[in-house]
Amino acid sequence: MSGHSTYKPSNGFTKWIDSRLPIVRLVHDAGVSYPTPKNLNYWWTFGGILTLCLGIQIITGIVLAMHYIPQTDLAFASVEHIMRDVNYGWLLRYVHANGASMFFIAVYVHMFRGLYYGSYKAPREILWILGVLIYVLMMASAFFGYVLPWGQMSFWGATVITNLFSAIPVVGQSISTWLWGGYAIGDPTLNRFFSLHYLFPFLIVGVVVLHIWALHVTGQNNPTGVEPKGDKDTVPFTPYATAKDALGMSLFLILFAYFVFFNPLGLGDVANSEIANPLKTPPHIVPEWYLLPFYAILRAVPDKLGGVLLMFSAIAVLFVLPWLDTSKVRSARFRPIYKQFFWLHLIVCIGLGWCGAQTPDLVITHVGSAESGINFTVTHLARILSFYYFFHFIILFPLLGLIEKPKPLPESISASVLGTAKS
C-alpha cells in the first residue's frame, strides 16, 4: 500500500504549491517513494510498457488524424498521402499500426502474468476488473482503427463484425443500423468509426488512471503472492523498480523498432494494401491477429447467435475470475496442479489463435479408414479448444481450489528472497 506521504517541500515555492495543489506530492508518492515488493521480476515491467504503448498510440494517432479523411472515396488515398507526402508520415503510420500489435503483445503478457501469479485475487478484484475493461476498450478501439485505412480487409472485416450484432434478438438489427449510419457500410460508418477510434484511447486513459489508483490502494502483488510485512519486504519504487522498468522498456522498444523499420507489414494482412471493393470478396476474411482466438470461438458454433454469445462470454468470464478461483493461495509457484493447467491454457489460447487464422474447412487430419473415415478440420479443433477454454475457468478454477494441496508459503517476501523460507 502507498501508506503515508513522505514528501517534504524543499523551498517556499514548493510549499506554496503543495498547500494549494499537491501535484508534486502526488507524483513523488506514486512514482518515487511508493513501496514496492522487493522480489518483483521482469514480468512486472509490462505495466510500464503498456503505459508507454498507450502514450505512443495517442501521440501518433493525433498527428495522423490531422491528415486522414474519413470518407470512403478518399480514405485510402489519404493514407497513401500520409505515407508519401507528409513529412515522416510513413514513420508515423508504421509506428501507429505496429504499435497496436505491440500494445496487445504487452497486454497479453501482462494478463497471463496476472493469471499465473493470482493478481486477480482479493483484495485486488477491482484492479483486475478495471484491467479487463481496459482490454475490452483496446479491442474495440483496435477494430475501429483497422477499418480506417479502407482496404479490402478493413471493409470486409467491418462487414462481418457489424453483421454479428444483427443476430441479437429484438435490438440486434437496430445496433447494426446505428453502427452503419444507414442500411449498408458507407461514409456514415467510416465517420462513426473514426470518431470512436479517436475517442476510445482517451476513455482508456481514464480507466488506466482508475487502474493505477486501485493499484496504489491495494499495493502490488508479487511472485510469492505473500503480502508485504512492513518496510523489510519493500523498496522505494525509484530507483529500484524504475531502473528495471527502463531496461524492460528498452528491450521492448528494440522489438518494436524491428517491426517498424524492417518488417512493417509483417503483423498485418497484405489484402489491406488493396483499396476496398464491395464487389470483390476476399477468399478468407480474418481480423487482426490479436482478435483471432475470439474469432475462432465465434466460428466454432454453427448457430450465428450462439457463436456471438459464446464469443462475448469468453470475454465476460474474465470479469468474474476473482470469484471463480476458490484457492486461498495466489501464486502458481506454490500450486503444482494449477501450474500445469496454466500452461495448458496458454497453449489452448495460442491454438485458438491459429484456428482463427485458418479457413474453417481446412483438413488437419483424416480419422478412420480412407473409405468411411471423416476429415478432422480446423472447426473441429476450434470446438475442442473452445470447450477447454470455458472448462478451464468455470470448472477447473473452483475445483482445483478444493482438491489441490499447495506447497508451504514463505513466511515473508524477505524470507523468500534470502532463501530462508521454511519448506
XYZ file of C-alpha atoms in Angstrom:
423
model
C 0.000 0.000 0.000
C 1.075 3.550 -0.572
C 0.981 4.477 3.135
C 1.648 7.956 4.498
C 3.231 10.595 2.305
C 6.981 11.123 2.768
C 7.189 14.181 0.537
C 8.751 17.287 2.098
C 8.667 20.568 0.115
C 12.194 21.881 -0.302
C 11.522 25.623 -0.621
C 8.892 28.293 -0.221
C 7.518 27.941 -3.738
C 7.001 24.170 -3.479
C 5.385 24.673 -0.055
C 3.001 27.221 -1.603
C 2.146 24.843 -4.463
C 1.774 21.855 -2.127
C -0.712 23.668 0.115
C -2.919 24.540 -2.861
C -2.404 21.827 -5.498
C -0.287 18.929 -4.174
C 0.564 17.563 -7.601
C 4.291 17.284 -6.839
C 3.417 15.292 -3.704
C 1.203 13.017 -5.799
C 3.983 12.337 -8.316
C 6.511 11.761 -5.544
C 4.287 9.381 -3.596
C 3.218 7.459 -6.708
C 6.472 7.318 -8.625
C 9.338 7.795 -6.168
C 8.649 6.681 -2.598
C 5.858 4.213 -3.402
C 6.746 0.967 -1.548
C 7.265 -1.885 -3.997
C 7.741 -5.581 -3.115
C 11.457 -6.279 -3.315
C 11.049 -9.567 -5.212
C 9.330 -8.277 -8.378
C 10.726 -9.828 -11.554
C 10.776 -8.528 -15.139
C 7.239 -9.757 -15.834
C 6.129 -6.761 -13.756
C 7.729 -4.302 -16.198
C 4.876 -4.765 -18.666
C 2.663 -2.371 -16.723
C 5.089 0.434 -17.538
C 5.480 -0.867 -21.101
C 1.713 -0.667 -21.573
C 1.700 2.946 -20.379
C 4.452 3.690 -22.906
C 2.472 1.997 -25.697
C -0.653 3.987 -24.837
C 1.289 7.248 -24.993
C 2.817 6.330 -28.369
C -0.590 5.401 -29.815
C -2.229 8.642 -28.652
C 0.558 10.927 -29.908
C 0.904 9.266 -33.318
C -2.886 8.948 -33.641
C -3.462 12.658 -33.073
C -0.940 13.583 -35.787
C -2.337 11.013 -38.234
C -5.864 12.345 -37.632
C -4.711 15.751 -38.901
C -4.203 14.255 -42.372
C -6.769 11.445 -42.547
C -10.089 11.941 -44.403
C -12.952 9.722 -43.155
C -14.751 9.363 -46.496
C -14.994 6.117 -48.432
C -13.823 7.789 -51.668
C -10.826 9.474 -50.055
C -9.799 7.412 -47.010
C -7.470 5.015 -48.829
C -5.925 7.885 -50.823
C -5.427 9.945 -47.650
C -3.469 7.083 -46.095
C -1.306 6.937 -49.230
C -0.867 10.722 -48.963
C 0.324 10.311 -45.370
C 2.799 7.641 -46.454
C 4.202 9.552 -49.437
C 3.770 13.301 -48.917
C 3.604 14.041 -45.174
C 6.976 14.585 -43.524
C 7.818 11.317 -41.757
C 4.254 10.205 -42.435
C 5.459 6.684 -43.241
C 7.106 6.517 -39.823
C 4.018 7.800 -38.015
C 1.770 5.332 -39.804
C 4.048 2.318 -39.269
C 4.597 3.208 -35.595
C 0.848 3.556 -35.062
C -0.100 0.406 -36.990
C 2.567 -1.788 -35.398
C 2.021 -0.036 -32.075
C -1.391 -1.684 -31.856
C 0.215 -5.118 -32.140
C 2.920 -4.185 -29.626
C 0.178 -2.943 -27.286
C -1.603 -6.300 -27.458
C 1.611 -8.305 -27.068
C 2.283 -6.385 -23.859
C -1.292 -6.674 -22.572
C -1.403 -10.434 -23.174
C 1.875 -10.910 -21.281
C 0.509 -8.656 -18.518
C -2.748 -10.632 -18.280
C -1.135 -14.077 -18.320
C 1.316 -12.901 -15.660
C -1.710 -11.910 -13.574
C -3.258 -15.337 -14.142
C -0.049 -17.148 -13.188
C 0.631 -15.189 -10.011
C -3.007 -14.763 -8.935
C -3.066 -10.976 -9.205
C -6.868 -11.053 -9.565
C -7.449 -12.388 -6.053
C -8.633 -10.366 -3.049
C -8.071 -7.563 -2.320
C -7.300 -6.804 -5.989
C -10.625 -7.740 -7.602
C -11.431 -4.186 -8.711
C -7.883 -3.776 -10.019
C -8.355 -6.887 -12.193
C -11.816 -5.849 -13.398
C -10.514 -2.440 -14.454
C -7.695 -4.187 -16.304
C -10.163 -6.383 -18.204
C -12.226 -3.275 -19.016
C -9.101 -1.659 -20.492
C -8.608 -4.825 -22.568
C -12.176 -4.625 -23.920
C -11.751 -0.931 -24.800
C -8.471 -1.780 -26.533
C -10.165 -4.426 -28.680
C -12.950 -2.032 -29.648
C -10.518 0.768 -30.463
C -8.298 -1.586 -32.483
C -11.280 -2.809 -34.504
C -12.401 0.741 -35.289
C -8.855 1.653 -36.281
C -8.489 -1.408 -38.522
C -11.402 -0.175 -40.625
C -9.995 3.329 -41.231
C -7.417 2.541 -43.990
C -10.378 1.323 -46.070
C -8.515 -1.576 -47.595
C -10.097 -4.860 -48.603
C -9.767 -6.472 -45.183
C -10.894 -3.239 -43.493
C -14.169 -3.178 -45.420
C -14.967 -6.865 -45.262
C -13.872 -7.197 -41.638
C -16.232 -4.362 -40.732
C -18.992 -6.032 -42.742
C -18.600 -9.359 -40.947
C -18.256 -7.961 -37.411
C -21.081 -5.410 -37.625
C -23.386 -8.051 -39.091
C -22.836 -10.172 -35.975
C -24.879 -7.722 -33.914
C -27.912 -8.399 -36.102
C -28.069 -11.880 -34.545
C -29.028 -10.376 -31.167
C -32.798 -10.723 -30.691
C -35.000 -7.601 -30.769
C -32.259 -4.931 -30.709
C -29.618 -6.530 -32.942
C -30.677 -5.034 -36.250
C -31.048 -1.592 -34.679
C -27.480 -1.807 -33.339
C -26.133 -2.787 -36.761
C -28.061 0.030 -38.441
C -26.737 2.540 -35.901
C -23.157 1.385 -36.452
C -23.583 1.655 -40.217
C -25.365 5.003 -40.050
C -27.768 3.598 -42.644
C -28.578 0.264 -44.222
C -25.099 -0.541 -45.541
C -21.487 0.307 -44.772
C -20.554 3.690 -46.221
C -19.489 7.225 -45.366
C -21.540 7.438 -42.127
C -19.957 4.167 -40.965
C -16.451 5.426 -41.588
C -17.218 8.710 -39.804
C -18.605 6.853 -36.790
C -15.624 4.512 -36.600
C -13.170 7.406 -36.956
C -14.887 9.319 -34.143
C -14.988 6.271 -31.870
C -11.395 5.327 -32.664
C -10.309 8.839 -31.699
C -12.422 8.811 -28.510
C -11.640 5.386 -27.089
C -7.928 5.947 -26.283
C -8.932 8.814 -24.001
C -11.506 6.549 -22.332
C -8.670 4.061 -21.876
C -6.584 6.790 -20.231
C -9.421 7.431 -17.768
C -9.704 3.745 -16.849
C -5.907 3.471 -16.628
C -5.943 6.275 -14.034
C -8.505 4.286 -12.012
C -6.434 1.129 -12.530
C -3.298 2.810 -11.147
C -5.320 4.326 -8.305
C -6.644 0.898 -7.352
C -3.089 -0.474 -7.565
C -1.813 2.147 -5.126
C -4.640 1.413 -2.691
C -4.160 -2.367 -2.543
C -0.452 -2.492 -3.364
C 1.269 -4.662 -5.928
C 1.118 -8.419 -5.945
C 4.442 -10.265 -6.169
C 5.777 -13.654 -7.361
C 5.195 -15.329 -3.993
C 1.673 -13.951 -3.574
C 2.557 -13.130 0.061
C 1.540 -9.665 1.223
C 4.454 -7.388 2.265
C 5.044 -7.202 6.022
C 6.400 -3.728 6.634
C 9.421 -1.941 5.218
C 11.630 -5.045 5.321
C 9.680 -6.541 2.387
C 9.577 -3.426 0.198
C 11.868 -0.974 -1.565
C 11.107 2.512 -2.948
C 9.723 2.490 -6.486
C 12.550 4.802 -7.569
C 15.288 3.840 -8.316
C 14.715 0.091 -7.915
C 11.567 -0.524 -9.969
C 12.134 2.377 -12.369
C 15.583 1.031 -13.337
C 14.090 -2.384 -14.032
C 11.199 -0.826 -15.978
C 13.643 1.253 -18.031
C 15.559 -1.864 -19.080
C 12.329 -3.718 -19.906
C 11.054 -0.803 -21.989
C 14.377 -0.520 -23.836
C 14.321 -4.192 -24.848
C 10.672 -3.917 -25.847
C 11.402 -0.852 -27.994
C 14.081 -2.833 -29.847
C 11.409 -5.393 -30.814
C 9.068 -2.534 -31.700
C 11.748 -0.902 -33.884
C 12.356 -4.177 -35.729
C 8.783 -4.281 -36.974
C 8.622 -0.555 -37.741
C 11.847 -0.390 -39.761
C 12.445 -3.922 -41.066
C 9.081 -5.690 -41.226
C 6.339 -3.026 -41.090
C 3.679 -5.199 -42.748
C 4.630 -8.429 -41.010
C 1.825 -8.293 -38.428
C -0.875 -7.097 -40.838
C -2.773 -8.559 -43.774
C -1.458 -7.940 -47.264
C -5.046 -7.737 -48.554
C -5.416 -4.405 -46.774
C -2.915 -2.865 -49.185
C -5.651 -3.018 -51.827
C -8.466 -0.448 -51.821
C -11.845 -1.681 -50.543
C -14.062 -3.200 -53.216
C -17.624 -4.178 -52.176
C -17.903 -6.308 -55.326
C -14.804 -8.416 -54.617
C -14.966 -10.641 -51.554
C -11.575 -11.834 -50.215
C -11.204 -15.632 -50.163
C -10.602 -15.598 -46.384
C -11.775 -12.774 -44.106
C -9.898 -12.562 -40.803
C -9.432 -9.874 -38.124
C -6.067 -8.781 -36.804
C -4.018 -11.460 -35.036
C -4.850 -10.269 -31.518
C -8.573 -10.930 -32.062
C -8.138 -14.359 -33.680
C -8.814 -16.530 -30.556
C -12.256 -14.982 -30.115
C -12.907 -15.206 -33.856
C -12.157 -18.936 -33.651
C -14.660 -19.316 -30.787
C -17.240 -17.412 -32.834
C -16.819 -19.721 -35.830
C -16.755 -22.882 -33.721
C -20.528 -22.635 -33.182
C -22.708 -23.355 -36.254
C -25.504 -21.096 -34.982
C -24.852 -17.369 -35.539
C -26.461 -16.199 -32.286
C -24.801 -18.996 -30.333
C -21.407 -18.053 -31.731
C -21.884 -14.390 -30.822
C -22.975 -15.269 -27.282
C -20.064 -17.658 -26.810
C -17.576 -15.108 -28.125
C -18.783 -12.407 -25.746
C -18.945 -14.955 -22.910
C -15.257 -15.743 -23.475
C -14.515 -12.132 -22.553
C -17.195 -11.797 -19.874
C -15.831 -14.774 -17.900
C -12.649 -12.793 -17.251
C -14.633 -10.221 -15.251
C -15.813 -12.842 -12.720
C -12.491 -14.674 -12.445
C -11.768 -13.482 -8.868
C -14.872 -15.311 -7.654
C -14.347 -18.483 -9.707
C -10.955 -19.268 -8.201
C -11.522 -20.814 -4.771
C -7.866 -21.373 -3.864
C -6.508 -19.360 -0.949
C -3.004 -19.385 -2.494
C -2.253 -16.790 -5.143
C 0.957 -17.745 -6.911
C 1.226 -20.763 -9.206
C 4.719 -21.267 -7.767
C 3.026 -22.972 -4.815
C 0.186 -24.614 -6.761
C 1.695 -27.657 -8.566
C -1.522 -28.798 -10.259
C -2.726 -25.347 -11.287
C 0.706 -24.576 -12.777
C 0.314 -27.428 -15.269
C -3.179 -26.336 -16.264
C -1.976 -22.741 -16.662
C 0.497 -23.788 -19.361
C -2.159 -25.960 -20.984
C -4.495 -22.961 -21.063
C -1.787 -20.832 -22.691
C -1.324 -23.485 -25.388
C -5.101 -23.620 -25.910
C -5.271 -19.838 -26.408
C -2.431 -19.962 -28.945
C -4.204 -22.862 -30.656
C -7.425 -20.841 -30.862
C -5.476 -18.015 -32.449
C -4.096 -20.412 -35.044
C -7.578 -21.782 -35.745
C -8.926 -18.265 -36.218
C -6.296 -17.566 -38.880
C -7.185 -20.658 -40.955
C -10.130 -21.420 -43.215
C -12.796 -23.335 -41.220
C -12.841 -26.306 -43.601
C -9.063 -26.800 -43.628
C -8.420 -30.514 -43.063
C -5.911 -31.190 -40.272
C -6.028 -34.987 -40.427
C -8.234 -37.860 -41.571
C -9.757 -40.026 -38.850
C -10.699 -43.614 -39.635
C -10.361 -45.606 -42.830
C -9.855 -43.989 -46.203
C -13.311 -45.080 -47.368
C -15.520 -44.456 -44.309
C -13.496 -42.110 -42.105
C -14.089 -38.396 -41.506
C -11.941 -35.342 -42.007
C -10.829 -33.622 -38.798
C -10.964 -29.931 -39.705
C -9.975 -26.638 -38.118
C -13.588 -26.196 -36.999
C -13.449 -29.478 -35.038
C -10.221 -28.422 -33.353
C -11.655 -24.976 -32.551
C -14.660 -26.613 -30.865
C -12.416 -28.756 -28.673
C -10.226 -25.801 -27.715
C -13.269 -23.572 -27.084
C -14.718 -26.218 -24.783
C -11.482 -26.336 -22.787
C -11.294 -22.534 -22.604
C -14.579 -22.377 -20.680
C -13.881 -25.629 -18.804
C -10.637 -24.119 -17.506
C -12.324 -21.109 -15.897
C -15.796 -22.374 -14.975
C -14.987 -25.923 -13.809
C -11.267 -26.203 -13.101
C -10.823 -22.938 -11.192
C -13.429 -23.734 -8.484
C -12.471 -27.424 -8.404
C -8.705 -27.013 -8.029
C -9.163 -24.747 -5.027
C -10.924 -27.615 -3.267
C -8.692 -30.582 -4.170
C -5.233 -29.099 -4.679
C -2.681 -29.247 -1.871
C -0.412 -26.205 -2.263
C 3.232 -26.070 -1.226
C 4.103 -24.215 2.015
C 4.277 -20.446 1.581
C 7.320 -18.448 2.736
C 6.925 -16.524 5.968
C 7.616 -13.260 4.208
C 8.920 -11.781 0.971
C 12.309 -11.238 2.601
C 12.488 -14.871 3.652
C 11.801 -15.896 0.073
C 14.411 -13.519 -1.365
C 17.094 -14.527 1.143
C 16.340 -18.221 0.799
C 15.456 -18.653 4.478
C 11.856 -19.733 3.875
C 10.793 -22.890 5.674
C 9.918 -25.809 3.407
